[in-house]
Short mmCIF file of N, CA, C and O in Angstrom, two decimals:
data_model
loop_
_atom_site.label_atom_id
_atom_site.label_comp_id
_atom_site.label_asym_id
_atom_site.label_seq_id
_atom_site.Cartn_x
_atom_site.Cartn_y
_atom_site.Cartn_z
N GLN A 1 133.00 107.31 101.22
CA GLN A 1 131.54 107.77 100.22
C GLN A 1 130.89 108.88 99.74
O GLN A 1 130.74 109.87 100.74
N LEU A 2 130.41 108.92 98.52
CA LEU A 2 129.29 109.78 98.07
C LEU A 2 127.85 109.73 98.01
O LEU A 2 127.61 108.78 97.39
N GLN A 3 127.23 109.89 99.12
CA GLN A 3 125.49 109.80 99.17
C GLN A 3 124.39 110.90 99.35
O GLN A 3 125.08 112.10 99.56
N LEU A 4 123.55 110.59 98.58
CA LEU A 4 122.54 111.69 98.90
C LEU A 4 121.63 111.15 99.59
O LEU A 4 120.84 110.41 99.06
N VAL A 5 120.64 111.53 100.27
CA VAL A 5 119.62 111.10 100.79
C VAL A 5 118.33 112.42 100.31
O VAL A 5 118.33 113.68 101.10
N GLU A 6 117.46 111.47 99.94
CA GLU A 6 115.66 112.56 99.99
C GLU A 6 115.38 112.28 101.50
O GLU A 6 115.08 111.47 101.61
N SER A 7 114.32 113.09 101.65
CA SER A 7 113.48 113.15 102.66
C SER A 7 112.58 114.17 102.76
O SER A 7 112.66 115.05 101.54
N GLY A 8 111.13 114.01 103.16
CA GLY A 8 110.23 115.07 103.23
C GLY A 8 109.07 114.73 101.81
O GLY A 8 108.11 115.31 102.51
N GLY A 9 109.04 113.07 102.06
CA GLY A 9 108.19 113.11 100.73
C GLY A 9 106.74 112.45 101.57
O GLY A 9 107.30 112.55 102.69
N GLY A 10 105.98 112.83 100.57
CA GLY A 10 104.76 111.83 101.62
C GLY A 10 103.31 112.63 100.30
O GLY A 10 103.17 112.61 99.47
N LEU A 11 102.02 111.74 101.42
CA LEU A 11 100.26 112.37 100.84
C LEU A 11 100.17 113.34 101.22
O LEU A 11 100.29 113.94 102.23
N VAL A 12 99.73 114.66 99.81
CA VAL A 12 99.32 115.60 100.31
C VAL A 12 98.50 116.08 99.31
O VAL A 12 98.25 115.26 98.41
N GLN A 13 97.50 116.59 99.74
CA GLN A 13 95.59 117.13 99.03
C GLN A 13 96.40 118.00 98.21
O GLN A 13 97.19 118.88 98.72
N PRO A 14 95.45 118.27 96.69
CA PRO A 14 95.83 119.01 95.60
C PRO A 14 95.12 120.21 96.67
O PRO A 14 95.26 121.02 97.20
N GLY A 15 96.99 121.04 95.80
CA GLY A 15 96.67 122.46 96.88
C GLY A 15 98.10 122.59 97.93
O GLY A 15 98.04 123.75 98.34
N GLY A 16 98.44 122.04 98.66
CA GLY A 16 99.01 121.79 99.85
C GLY A 16 100.65 121.95 99.18
O GLY A 16 100.90 121.95 98.11
N SER A 17 101.60 121.44 100.39
CA SER A 17 102.56 121.83 99.95
C SER A 17 103.55 120.55 100.34
O SER A 17 103.05 120.42 102.09
N LEU A 18 105.03 120.54 100.26
CA LEU A 18 105.64 119.64 100.71
C LEU A 18 107.07 120.19 100.87
O LEU A 18 107.38 120.82 99.31
N ARG A 19 108.34 119.75 101.35
CA ARG A 19 109.43 120.41 101.38
C ARG A 19 110.48 119.09 101.05
O ARG A 19 110.47 118.44 102.25
N LEU A 20 111.27 119.11 100.29
CA LEU A 20 111.81 117.87 99.93
C LEU A 20 113.51 118.49 100.38
O LEU A 20 113.93 119.26 100.14
N SER A 21 114.04 117.27 100.95
CA SER A 21 115.93 117.73 101.19
C SER A 21 116.14 116.83 100.54
O SER A 21 116.02 115.35 100.48
N CYS A 22 117.58 116.89 99.72
CA CYS A 22 118.50 116.67 99.58
C CYS A 22 119.82 116.50 100.62
O CYS A 22 120.48 117.55 100.32
N ALA A 23 120.50 115.59 101.76
CA ALA A 23 121.07 115.56 102.37
C ALA A 23 122.55 115.00 102.01
O ALA A 23 122.67 113.87 101.24
N ALA A 24 123.85 115.82 101.74
CA ALA A 24 124.79 115.19 101.28
C ALA A 24 126.41 114.66 102.45
O ALA A 24 126.29 115.43 103.61
N SER A 25 126.44 113.80 102.41
CA SER A 25 127.64 112.80 103.05
C SER A 25 128.46 112.14 102.24
O SER A 25 128.58 112.21 101.16
N GLY A 26 129.85 112.71 102.37
CA GLY A 26 130.87 112.32 101.67
C GLY A 26 131.59 113.62 101.15
O GLY A 26 132.62 113.45 100.20
N PHE A 27 130.92 114.52 100.71
CA PHE A 27 131.14 115.37 100.04
C PHE A 27 130.76 116.58 99.86
O PHE A 27 129.70 116.38 100.62
N THR A 28 131.06 117.66 99.55
CA THR A 28 130.37 119.29 99.89
C THR A 28 129.29 119.79 98.89
O THR A 28 130.32 119.84 97.47
N LEU A 29 128.19 119.47 98.82
CA LEU A 29 127.21 119.87 97.51
C LEU A 29 127.37 121.16 97.09
O LEU A 29 127.56 121.59 95.53
N GLU A 30 128.45 122.22 98.27
CA GLU A 30 128.56 123.63 97.30
C GLU A 30 129.12 123.58 96.40
O GLU A 30 129.47 124.74 95.21
N HIS A 31 129.95 122.59 95.92
CA HIS A 31 131.09 122.27 94.84
C HIS A 31 130.39 121.76 93.64
O HIS A 31 131.11 121.24 92.64
N TYR A 32 129.12 121.24 93.69
CA TYR A 32 128.34 120.63 92.40
C TYR A 32 127.08 121.69 91.91
O TYR A 32 126.63 122.66 93.04
N ALA A 33 126.60 121.33 90.60
CA ALA A 33 125.34 121.22 90.56
C ALA A 33 124.44 120.49 90.96
O ALA A 33 124.53 119.72 91.03
N ILE A 34 123.46 120.77 91.35
CA ILE A 34 122.89 119.89 92.42
C ILE A 34 121.26 119.58 91.17
O ILE A 34 120.72 121.03 90.68
N GLY A 35 120.82 118.47 90.48
CA GLY A 35 119.28 118.92 90.53
C GLY A 35 118.21 117.66 90.51
O GLY A 35 118.44 116.90 91.65
N TRP A 36 117.11 118.27 90.42
CA TRP A 36 115.80 117.90 91.22
C TRP A 36 114.86 117.08 89.84
O TRP A 36 114.63 117.49 89.30
N PHE A 37 115.17 115.57 89.99
CA PHE A 37 113.96 114.83 89.24
C PHE A 37 113.11 114.00 89.70
O PHE A 37 113.27 113.76 90.97
N ARG A 38 112.15 113.45 88.65
CA ARG A 38 110.91 112.48 89.22
C ARG A 38 111.00 111.81 87.96
O ARG A 38 110.95 112.06 86.81
N GLN A 39 109.90 110.95 88.75
CA GLN A 39 109.57 109.71 87.12
C GLN A 39 107.99 108.77 88.56
O GLN A 39 108.01 108.82 89.16
N ALA A 40 107.68 109.31 87.54
CA ALA A 40 106.09 108.36 87.39
C ALA A 40 105.88 107.08 87.22
O ALA A 40 106.90 106.73 86.23
N PRO A 41 105.19 106.35 87.18
CA PRO A 41 105.00 105.06 87.15
C PRO A 41 104.71 104.96 85.41
O PRO A 41 103.42 105.69 85.00
N GLY A 42 105.39 104.18 84.79
CA GLY A 42 105.55 104.11 83.47
C GLY A 42 105.99 105.18 82.88
O GLY A 42 105.98 105.23 81.53
N LYS A 43 106.88 106.51 83.31
CA LYS A 43 107.06 107.38 82.68
C LYS A 43 108.67 107.25 82.66
O LYS A 43 109.40 107.30 83.75
N GLU A 44 109.15 108.20 81.78
CA GLU A 44 110.69 108.40 81.80
C GLU A 44 110.91 109.77 82.34
O GLU A 44 109.74 110.07 83.43
N ARG A 45 112.35 109.46 83.52
CA ARG A 45 112.43 110.13 85.23
C ARG A 45 112.88 111.86 83.92
O ARG A 45 113.41 111.97 83.10
N GLU A 46 112.04 112.45 84.79
CA GLU A 46 112.55 113.92 84.02
C GLU A 46 112.89 115.03 85.49
O GLU A 46 112.83 114.82 86.08
N GLY A 47 113.55 115.81 84.08
CA GLY A 47 113.84 117.18 85.49
C GLY A 47 113.07 117.71 85.60
O GLY A 47 111.88 118.18 85.42
N VAL A 48 112.99 117.88 87.26
CA VAL A 48 112.19 119.42 87.51
C VAL A 48 112.71 120.86 87.90
O VAL A 48 111.95 121.35 87.82
N SER A 49 114.00 120.54 88.14
CA SER A 49 114.53 122.10 88.52
C SER A 49 115.84 121.66 88.73
O SER A 49 116.53 120.38 89.62
N CYS A 50 116.87 122.38 89.23
CA CYS A 50 118.19 122.63 89.25
C CYS A 50 118.62 124.02 88.96
O CYS A 50 118.42 124.86 88.81
N THR A 51 119.90 123.88 90.46
CA THR A 51 120.74 124.61 91.58
C THR A 51 122.40 124.32 90.28
O THR A 51 123.15 124.20 91.14
N SER A 52 122.88 125.82 89.51
CA SER A 52 124.38 125.52 89.57
C SER A 52 125.45 125.92 91.29
O SER A 52 124.61 126.16 91.76
N ARG A 53 126.11 125.99 90.35
CA ARG A 53 127.41 125.82 92.07
C ARG A 53 127.31 127.15 92.21
O ARG A 53 127.57 127.20 93.49
N ILE A 54 126.79 128.30 91.10
CA ILE A 54 126.96 129.78 91.50
C ILE A 54 125.42 129.65 92.37
O ILE A 54 124.76 131.22 91.92
N ASP A 55 124.15 129.18 92.07
CA ASP A 55 122.76 129.36 92.19
C ASP A 55 122.30 130.20 90.95
O ASP A 55 121.33 130.11 91.64
N SER A 56 123.00 129.96 90.14
CA SER A 56 121.16 130.03 88.88
C SER A 56 120.86 128.89 89.08
O SER A 56 120.93 127.42 89.22
N THR A 57 119.25 129.11 88.81
CA THR A 57 118.48 127.68 89.12
C THR A 57 117.51 127.98 87.10
O THR A 57 117.85 128.62 87.06
N ASN A 58 116.79 126.47 86.86
CA ASN A 58 116.56 126.85 86.32
C ASN A 58 115.23 125.55 86.69
O ASN A 58 114.96 124.79 87.65
N PHE A 59 114.03 125.68 86.20
CA PHE A 59 112.63 124.88 86.33
C PHE A 59 111.83 124.54 84.99
O PHE A 59 111.59 125.00 83.96
N ARG A 60 111.39 123.72 85.47
CA ARG A 60 110.51 123.12 84.54
C ARG A 60 109.27 123.87 84.96
O ARG A 60 108.67 124.48 85.18
N ASP A 61 108.52 124.35 82.64
CA ASP A 61 108.12 124.75 82.32
C ASP A 61 106.15 124.56 83.61
O ASP A 61 105.52 125.80 84.30
N SER A 62 106.44 123.26 83.80
CA SER A 62 105.00 122.79 84.96
C SER A 62 105.05 123.07 85.67
O SER A 62 103.81 123.47 87.37
N VAL A 63 106.15 123.44 86.90
CA VAL A 63 106.48 123.52 88.05
C VAL A 63 106.75 125.15 88.22
O VAL A 63 106.53 125.66 89.68
N LYS A 64 107.26 126.33 86.83
CA LYS A 64 107.40 127.41 87.59
C LYS A 64 106.13 128.03 88.44
O LYS A 64 105.37 128.26 87.90
N GLY A 65 106.77 128.80 89.09
CA GLY A 65 105.73 129.42 90.23
C GLY A 65 105.29 128.87 91.34
O GLY A 65 104.36 129.61 92.20
N ARG A 66 105.32 127.63 91.09
CA ARG A 66 105.09 127.09 92.38
C ARG A 66 105.99 126.15 93.25
O ARG A 66 106.08 126.16 94.55
N PHE A 67 107.35 125.66 92.36
CA PHE A 67 108.32 125.02 93.08
C PHE A 67 109.60 126.23 93.21
O PHE A 67 109.58 126.93 92.56
N THR A 68 110.93 126.11 94.30
CA THR A 68 111.74 126.47 94.73
C THR A 68 112.81 125.75 95.09
O THR A 68 112.79 124.98 95.98
N ILE A 69 114.07 125.99 94.70
CA ILE A 69 115.27 125.28 94.96
C ILE A 69 115.94 126.45 95.54
O ILE A 69 116.34 127.86 95.30
N SER A 70 116.58 125.70 96.64
CA SER A 70 117.86 126.45 97.59
C SER A 70 118.66 125.58 97.75
O SER A 70 117.90 124.55 98.27
N ARG A 71 119.91 126.12 98.70
CA ARG A 71 120.87 125.53 99.56
C ARG A 71 120.98 125.96 100.89
O ARG A 71 120.56 127.06 100.72
N ASP A 72 121.37 125.56 101.96
CA ASP A 72 121.73 125.12 103.11
C ASP A 72 123.07 124.90 103.18
O ASP A 72 123.39 123.59 103.80
N ASN A 73 124.24 126.01 103.06
CA ASN A 73 125.32 125.12 102.42
C ASN A 73 126.07 124.22 104.02
O ASN A 73 126.53 123.53 104.25
N ALA A 74 125.22 125.48 105.27
CA ALA A 74 126.00 125.11 106.36
C ALA A 74 125.33 123.81 107.08
O ALA A 74 126.07 123.03 107.54
N LYS A 75 124.09 123.09 106.09
CA LYS A 75 123.99 121.96 106.86
C LYS A 75 124.77 120.97 105.27
O LYS A 75 123.56 119.83 105.57
N ASN A 76 125.12 121.54 104.48
CA ASN A 76 125.30 121.01 103.34
C ASN A 76 124.13 119.79 102.95
O ASN A 76 124.01 118.53 103.06
N THR A 77 122.58 120.14 102.32
CA THR A 77 121.33 120.25 102.33
C THR A 77 120.61 121.29 100.89
O THR A 77 121.31 122.11 101.09
N VAL A 78 120.02 120.50 100.43
CA VAL A 78 119.62 121.23 98.78
C VAL A 78 117.56 120.96 99.39
O VAL A 78 117.74 119.72 99.86
N TYR A 79 117.35 122.22 98.97
CA TYR A 79 115.65 121.83 99.33
C TYR A 79 114.71 122.17 97.54
O TYR A 79 115.86 122.88 97.05
N LEU A 80 113.84 121.23 97.49
CA LEU A 80 113.05 121.61 96.62
C LEU A 80 111.68 121.64 97.80
O LEU A 80 110.72 120.85 98.19
N GLN A 81 111.38 122.97 97.79
CA GLN A 81 109.49 123.92 98.05
C GLN A 81 108.39 123.33 96.66
O GLN A 81 108.74 123.84 95.78
N MET A 82 107.69 123.11 97.13
CA MET A 82 107.00 122.44 96.32
C MET A 82 105.65 122.86 96.43
O MET A 82 105.06 122.74 98.34
N ASN A 83 104.62 123.66 95.93
CA ASN A 83 103.62 124.78 97.09
C ASN A 83 102.56 124.33 95.61
O ASN A 83 102.84 124.29 94.32
N ASN A 84 101.06 124.27 95.86
CA ASN A 84 100.11 123.82 95.36
C ASN A 84 100.42 122.94 94.38
O ASN A 84 100.08 122.72 92.86
N LEU A 85 100.74 121.86 94.77
CA LEU A 85 100.83 120.56 94.22
C LEU A 85 99.54 120.36 93.98
O LEU A 85 98.69 120.63 93.79
N LYS A 86 99.88 119.28 92.69
CA LYS A 86 99.00 119.35 91.45
C LYS A 86 98.91 117.20 91.57
O LYS A 86 99.61 116.98 91.30
N PRO A 87 98.00 116.68 91.05
CA PRO A 87 97.96 115.27 90.62
C PRO A 87 99.12 114.92 90.23
O PRO A 87 99.32 113.92 90.21
N GLU A 88 99.35 115.28 89.16
CA GLU A 88 100.53 115.02 88.59
C GLU A 88 101.70 115.31 88.72
O GLU A 88 102.97 115.04 87.88
N ASP A 89 101.79 116.00 89.80
CA ASP A 89 103.30 116.17 90.17
C ASP A 89 103.71 114.90 90.86
O ASP A 89 104.46 114.71 91.74
N THR A 90 102.40 113.58 91.41
CA THR A 90 102.70 112.56 92.08
C THR A 90 103.65 111.84 90.50
O THR A 90 104.16 111.41 90.21
N ALA A 91 105.02 111.43 91.94
CA ALA A 91 105.80 111.23 91.24
C ALA A 91 107.44 110.62 92.58
O ALA A 91 106.73 110.97 93.32
N VAL A 92 108.46 109.92 92.21
CA VAL A 92 109.62 109.82 92.68
C VAL A 92 110.43 110.67 92.77
O VAL A 92 110.53 111.07 91.61
N TYR A 93 110.46 111.45 94.19
CA TYR A 93 111.28 112.90 93.70
C TYR A 93 113.12 112.13 93.96
O TYR A 93 113.39 111.68 94.88
N TYR A 94 114.11 112.55 92.87
CA TYR A 94 115.30 112.23 92.90
C TYR A 94 116.23 113.41 93.16
O TYR A 94 115.61 114.36 92.40
N CYS A 95 116.88 113.36 94.03
CA CYS A 95 118.52 114.46 94.04
C CYS A 95 119.29 114.01 93.09
O CYS A 95 119.50 112.77 93.01
N ALA A 96 120.11 114.70 92.56
CA ALA A 96 121.48 114.54 92.17
C ALA A 96 122.58 115.55 92.05
O ALA A 96 122.32 116.77 91.89
N ALA A 97 123.29 114.70 92.34
CA ALA A 97 124.69 115.83 92.30
C ALA A 97 125.75 115.94 90.57
O ALA A 97 125.85 114.95 90.43
N ASP A 98 125.99 116.94 90.26
CA ASP A 98 126.74 116.85 88.98
C ASP A 98 128.01 117.51 89.52
O ASP A 98 128.40 119.00 89.17
N MET A 99 129.65 117.23 89.25
CA MET A 99 130.81 117.67 89.16
C MET A 99 131.24 118.36 88.05
O MET A 99 131.91 119.56 88.62
N GLY A 100 130.07 118.99 87.26
CA GLY A 100 131.06 119.05 85.37
C GLY A 100 131.75 118.72 84.43
O GLY A 100 131.52 116.99 85.40
N ARG A 101 131.89 119.15 83.79
CA ARG A 101 132.71 118.29 82.75
C ARG A 101 134.61 117.86 83.14
O ARG A 101 134.89 118.57 84.06
N THR A 102 134.76 116.96 82.80
CA THR A 102 135.98 116.17 82.51
C THR A 102 136.91 116.34 81.23
O THR A 102 136.06 115.86 80.72
N PRO A 103 137.56 116.92 81.21
CA PRO A 103 138.19 118.10 82.06
C PRO A 103 137.36 119.51 82.82
O PRO A 103 136.56 119.45 81.66
N PRO A 104 137.63 119.43 84.08
CA PRO A 104 136.89 120.69 84.50
C PRO A 104 137.15 122.06 83.58
O PRO A 104 137.82 122.33 82.73
N ASP A 105 135.90 122.74 83.46
CA ASP A 105 135.73 123.87 82.40
C ASP A 105 135.62 125.25 83.24
O ASP A 105 134.34 124.86 84.00
N PRO A 106 136.06 125.85 83.24
CA PRO A 106 135.48 127.19 84.77
C PRO A 106 134.00 127.70 84.07
O PRO A 106 133.49 128.38 84.94
N SER A 107 133.47 127.39 83.03
CA SER A 107 132.23 128.26 82.58
C SER A 107 131.57 127.04 83.64
O SER A 107 130.03 127.24 83.54
N ASP A 108 131.49 125.84 83.43
CA ASP A 108 130.26 124.85 84.98
C ASP A 108 130.09 125.53 85.16
O ASP A 108 128.54 124.95 86.00
N LYS A 109 130.49 126.39 86.27
CA LYS A 109 129.49 126.74 87.37
C LYS A 109 128.27 127.64 87.06
O LYS A 109 127.50 127.68 88.21
N TYR A 110 128.42 128.40 86.22
CA TYR A 110 126.70 128.89 85.46
C TYR A 110 125.88 128.28 85.61
O TYR A 110 125.16 129.07 85.71
N TYR A 111 126.13 127.00 85.02
CA TYR A 111 125.49 126.39 84.46
C TYR A 111 124.55 125.09 85.10
O TYR A 111 125.80 124.60 86.02
N CYS A 112 123.31 124.57 85.09
CA CYS A 112 122.58 123.13 85.78
C CYS A 112 122.22 122.25 84.62
O CYS A 112 121.82 123.23 83.76
N SER A 113 122.33 121.33 84.41
CA SER A 113 121.54 120.70 83.38
C SER A 113 119.91 119.44 83.42
O SER A 113 119.58 119.99 85.22
N ASP A 114 119.29 120.09 82.83
CA ASP A 114 117.73 119.29 83.31
C ASP A 114 118.32 118.03 82.48
O ASP A 114 117.43 117.32 82.50
N TYR A 115 119.12 117.44 82.17
CA TYR A 115 118.79 116.34 81.76
C TYR A 115 119.45 115.05 82.40
O TYR A 115 121.00 115.51 83.07
N VAL A 116 119.39 113.57 82.34
CA VAL A 116 119.82 112.71 83.67
C VAL A 116 120.97 111.95 83.07
O VAL A 116 122.07 111.89 84.24
N TRP A 117 121.70 112.54 82.12
CA TRP A 117 122.81 111.84 82.11
C TRP A 117 123.85 113.09 82.51
O TRP A 117 125.45 112.09 82.45
N SER A 118 123.73 113.70 82.81
CA SER A 118 124.33 114.45 83.24
C SER A 118 125.09 114.54 84.68
O SER A 118 126.56 114.89 84.97
N TYR A 119 124.36 113.71 85.10
CA TYR A 119 124.55 113.73 87.28
C TYR A 119 124.98 112.20 86.96
O TYR A 119 124.88 111.17 86.94
N ALA A 120 125.78 111.84 88.11
CA ALA A 120 126.70 111.16 88.57
C ALA A 120 126.26 110.42 89.63
O ALA A 120 126.71 108.94 90.17
N TYR A 121 126.06 111.39 90.75
CA TYR A 121 125.37 110.35 92.42
C TYR A 121 123.96 110.75 91.85
O TYR A 121 123.25 112.16 91.71
N TRP A 122 123.43 110.05 92.46
CA TRP A 122 121.79 110.09 92.73
C TRP A 122 121.48 110.15 94.14
O TRP A 122 122.07 108.64 94.57
N GLY A 123 120.27 110.51 94.83
CA GLY A 123 119.54 109.29 95.89
C GLY A 123 119.05 108.04 95.75
O GLY A 123 118.67 108.29 94.17
N GLN A 124 118.34 107.79 96.84
CA GLN A 124 116.88 106.91 96.39
C GLN A 124 116.17 106.97 96.17
O GLN A 124 115.19 106.09 95.82
N GLY A 125 116.09 108.27 96.67
CA GLY A 125 114.04 108.58 96.25
C GLY A 125 113.68 108.97 97.54
O GLY A 125 113.78 107.93 97.87
N THR A 126 112.19 109.79 97.05
CA THR A 126 111.20 110.08 98.09
C THR A 126 109.75 110.31 97.48
O THR A 126 110.00 110.78 96.18
N GLN A 127 109.05 109.35 97.97
CA GLN A 127 107.77 109.67 97.11
C GLN A 127 107.13 110.36 97.85
O GLN A 127 106.84 110.96 98.91
N VAL A 128 106.37 111.44 96.08
CA VAL A 128 105.73 112.91 96.66
C VAL A 128 103.92 112.00 96.21
O VAL A 128 104.25 111.97 94.66
N THR A 129 102.80 111.56 96.54
CA THR A 129 101.88 111.72 96.08
C THR A 129 100.70 112.73 96.56
O THR A 129 100.51 112.61 97.57
N VAL A 130 100.17 112.87 95.48
CA VAL A 130 98.85 114.59 95.34
C VAL A 130 97.60 113.77 95.21
O VAL A 130 97.60 113.32 93.71
N SER A 131 97.03 113.79 95.86
CA SER A 131 95.93 112.99 95.74
C SER A 131 94.54 113.29 96.83
O SER A 131 94.76 113.42 98.13
N SER A 132 93.38 113.40 96.36
CA SER A 132 92.39 113.53 97.13
C SER A 132 91.62 112.43 98.38
O SER A 132 91.09 112.71 98.93
#
């Protein structure tokens, strides 16, 4: 079984910080590009950040300078460190794993996708609420 489990969400005041974790079982995250997405009520799911298999990263403009994505391969876990949180960051946050194209393309390791349709495996999500 391939599973991703997010944790670390919660209620935080504006300007606060949270670290989200995405723990994998049944496969090795090192071999996948990983994306973090979020979905607020009434809105479409949107890309927040992603990291390629060689750890090149993308960030949504609205979170640049505030969020950091990283891997701990020993723990088979990807993190999203969120600092200086704003009310507009309130959403359910999801992690997802992308194995790359079929058939495999060797260039895929350099890139990660901002788009939901690129990712085959998804966690259940963790709620982040930023409010006074």
